[in-house]
mmCIF file of C-alpha atoms in Angstrom:
data_model
loop_
_atom_site.group_PDB
_atom_site.id
_atom_site.type_symbol
_atom_site.label_atom_id
_atom_site.label_comp_id
_atom_site.label_asym_id
_atom_site.label_seq_id
_atom_site.Cartn_x
_atom_site.Cartn_y
_atom_site.Cartn_z
ATOM 1 C CA MET A 716 55.051 -36.826 28.107
ATOM 2 C CA SER A 717 51.532 -38.065 28.730
ATOM 3 C CA THR A 718 48.898 -36.329 30.767
ATOM 4 C CA LYS A 719 45.909 -37.839 32.462
ATOM 5 C CA MET A 720 42.645 -36.024 32.014
ATOM 6 C CA ARG A 721 40.466 -35.569 35.060
ATOM 7 C CA GLN A 722 37.151 -37.403 35.012
ATOM 8 C CA ARG A 723 34.321 -35.079 34.046
ATOM 9 C CA ASP A 724 31.852 -34.240 36.764
ATOM 10 C CA TRP A 725 28.591 -36.203 36.453
ATOM 11 C CA SER A 726 29.966 -38.483 33.701
ATOM 12 C CA PHE A 727 29.377 -41.519 35.933
ATOM 13 C CA LEU A 728 25.602 -40.916 36.103
ATOM 14 C CA LEU A 729 23.269 -43.147 34.077
ATOM 15 C CA SER A 730 19.900 -42.043 35.460
ATOM 16 C CA GLU A 731 18.341 -40.403 38.494
ATOM 17 C CA ALA A 732 14.922 -39.708 39.957
ATOM 18 C CA SER A 733 12.927 -36.826 38.537
ATOM 19 C CA GLY A 734 13.626 -33.358 39.821
ATOM 20 C CA ASN A 735 16.482 -33.288 42.294
ATOM 21 C CA ARG A 736 15.233 -36.114 44.512
ATOM 22 C CA SER A 737 18.462 -38.107 44.038
ATOM 23 C CA ARG A 738 20.696 -35.193 45.001
ATOM 24 C CA GLU A 739 21.590 -33.526 48.247
ATOM 25 C CA THR A 740 24.096 -30.932 49.400
ATOM 26 C CA VAL A 741 26.568 -32.165 52.021
ATOM 27 C CA THR A 742 29.781 -31.022 53.656
ATOM 28 C CA ILE A 743 33.018 -32.743 52.671
ATOM 29 C CA ALA A 744 35.303 -32.658 55.716
ATOM 30 C CA ALA A 745 38.530 -30.657 55.721
ATOM 31 C CA GLY A 746 41.538 -32.936 55.424
ATOM 32 C CA SER A 747 39.912 -35.127 52.777
ATOM 33 C CA GLY A 748 42.218 -33.654 50.136
ATOM 34 C CA VAL A 749 41.280 -33.304 46.491
ATOM 35 C CA VAL A 750 38.336 -35.639 46.037
ATOM 36 C CA ALA A 751 37.453 -36.703 42.502
ATOM 37 C CA ALA A 752 33.980 -36.796 41.016
ATOM 38 C CA ALA A 753 32.362 -40.245 41.372
ATOM 39 C CA THR A 754 34.105 -40.933 44.702
ATOM 40 C CA VAL A 755 32.140 -43.169 47.053
ATOM 41 C CA VAL A 756 31.681 -41.280 50.326
ATOM 42 C CA GLY A 757 30.526 -42.105 53.845
ATOM 43 C CA LYS A 758 29.089 -39.933 56.605
ATOM 44 C CA GLN A 759 30.916 -39.390 59.879
ATOM 45 C CA THR A 760 28.487 -39.999 62.740
ATOM 46 C CA ASP A 761 29.713 -37.248 65.094
ATOM 47 C CA SER A 762 30.314 -34.380 62.654
ATOM 48 C CA GLN A 763 27.721 -35.379 60.013
ATOM 49 C CA LYS A 764 30.374 -34.544 57.378
ATOM 50 C CA TYR A 765 31.285 -36.774 54.454
ATOM 51 C CA VAL A 766 34.681 -38.262 53.540
ATOM 52 C CA PRO A 767 35.843 -40.892 51.040
ATOM 53 C CA SER A 768 34.491 -44.137 52.521
ATOM 54 C CA PRO A 769 37.318 -46.367 53.830
ATOM 55 C CA ALA A 770 37.120 -50.162 53.944
ATOM 56 C CA THR A 771 37.059 -50.198 57.761
ATOM 57 C CA GLY A 772 36.683 -47.767 60.623
ATOM 58 C CA ALA A 773 34.558 -46.775 63.573
ATOM 59 C CA ASP A 774 33.343 -43.240 62.816
ATOM 60 C CA GLY A 775 30.454 -44.131 60.500
ATOM 61 C CA SER A 776 32.232 -43.190 57.287
ATOM 62 C CA GLU A 777 33.171 -46.826 56.676
ATOM 63 C CA THR A 778 29.612 -47.333 55.381
ATOM 64 C CA ALA A 779 29.164 -45.963 51.857
ATOM 65 C CA LYS A 780 26.247 -43.512 51.724
ATOM 66 C CA ALA A 781 26.582 -41.540 48.487
ATOM 67 C CA VAL A 782 28.603 -40.722 45.370
ATOM 68 C CA LEU A 783 30.245 -37.320 44.990
ATOM 69 C CA ALA A 784 28.983 -35.509 41.884
ATOM 70 C CA ASN A 785 31.695 -32.859 41.400
ATOM 71 C CA ALA A 786 35.400 -32.873 42.177
ATOM 72 C CA VAL A 787 36.240 -30.773 45.253
ATOM 73 C CA ASP A 788 39.326 -29.624 47.132
ATOM 74 C CA ALA A 789 38.780 -30.206 50.843
ATOM 75 C CA THR A 790 42.458 -30.159 51.711
ATOM 76 C CA SER A 791 42.380 -27.296 54.193
ATOM 77 C CA GLN A 792 38.723 -26.466 54.755
ATOM 78 C CA ASP A 793 35.251 -27.993 54.684
ATOM 79 C CA VAL A 794 33.575 -27.778 51.272
ATOM 80 C CA GLU A 795 29.902 -27.889 50.349
ATOM 81 C CA ALA A 796 29.261 -30.427 47.580
ATOM 82 C CA VAL A 797 26.462 -32.241 45.787
ATOM 83 C CA VAL A 798 26.156 -36.002 46.113
ATOM 84 C CA LEU A 799 23.827 -38.635 44.738
ATOM 85 C CA GLY A 800 22.318 -40.220 47.822
ATOM 86 C CA ARG A 801 19.311 -42.205 46.570
ATOM 87 C CA ASP A 802 17.273 -43.359 43.582
ATOM 88 C CA ALA A 803 19.940 -43.329 40.869
ATOM 89 C CA GLU A 804 21.952 -45.573 38.558
ATOM 90 C CA VAL A 805 25.701 -45.056 38.194
ATOM 91 C CA LYS A 806 28.458 -46.554 36.053
ATOM 92 C CA GLU A 807 30.331 -48.965 38.300
ATOM 93 C CA VAL A 808 33.566 -48.782 36.310
ATOM 94 C CA MET A 809 33.748 -45.018 36.822
ATOM 95 C CA LEU A 810 33.422 -45.045 40.626
ATOM 96 C CA ASN A 811 36.409 -44.003 42.730
ATOM 97 C CA PHE A 812 37.124 -45.672 46.049
ATOM 98 C CA HIS A 813 39.238 -44.840 49.118
ATOM 99 C CA SER A 814 42.729 -46.351 48.851
ATOM 100 C CA THR A 815 41.855 -48.955 51.517
ATOM 101 C CA VAL A 816 39.164 -50.415 49.244
ATOM 102 C CA ASP A 817 41.807 -52.401 47.438
ATOM 103 C CA ASP A 818 40.358 -55.743 46.419
ATOM 104 C CA ALA A 819 37.263 -57.220 44.793
ATOM 105 C CA ASP A 820 35.622 -58.230 48.087
ATOM 106 C CA LYS A 821 35.912 -54.717 49.527
ATOM 107 C CA VAL A 822 34.584 -53.168 46.314
ATOM 108 C CA ALA A 823 31.656 -55.602 46.370
ATOM 109 C CA ALA A 824 30.914 -54.583 49.965
ATOM 110 C CA LYS A 825 30.891 -50.872 49.011
ATOM 111 C CA LEU A 826 28.583 -51.574 46.064
ATOM 112 C CA ALA A 827 26.198 -53.438 48.388
ATOM 113 C CA GLU A 828 26.213 -50.462 50.780
ATOM 114 C CA LEU A 829 25.365 -48.128 47.891
ATOM 115 C CA LYS A 830 22.565 -50.450 46.811
ATOM 116 C CA ALA A 831 21.153 -50.317 50.351
ATOM 117 C CA VAL A 832 20.636 -46.529 49.987
ATOM 118 C CA GLY A 833 19.128 -46.872 46.509
ATOM 119 C CA LEU A 834 22.185 -46.329 44.304
ATOM 120 C CA ILE A 835 22.360 -49.047 41.681
ATOM 121 C CA THR A 836 25.571 -49.772 39.797
ATOM 122 C CA ARG A 837 25.534 -50.975 36.211
#
């Protein structure tokens, strides 16, 4: 029997701005499930809560805004979490995407959205 180890929190981070300028505390919306560290998240316009950023949609979360720093369980309730939202470099190969981000073009679009907020992938 083989077991898969969970990705360590923060292991995707290469560098960030001094102090805590790259970080912010956000709310991950209930119903998001267990969300792994390094998941690309978007912000819902109405609720201002974050969810894994899907490839398409109309609630604002379809635009990638940040990368989740620590794994959280938002299955049944909102959870406060830390994200990297600006001025940082992350390991592209370690990022986790919503299941609808399922091909190279959609991944490239998410990476461009992250770049627009100051998150550079290497």
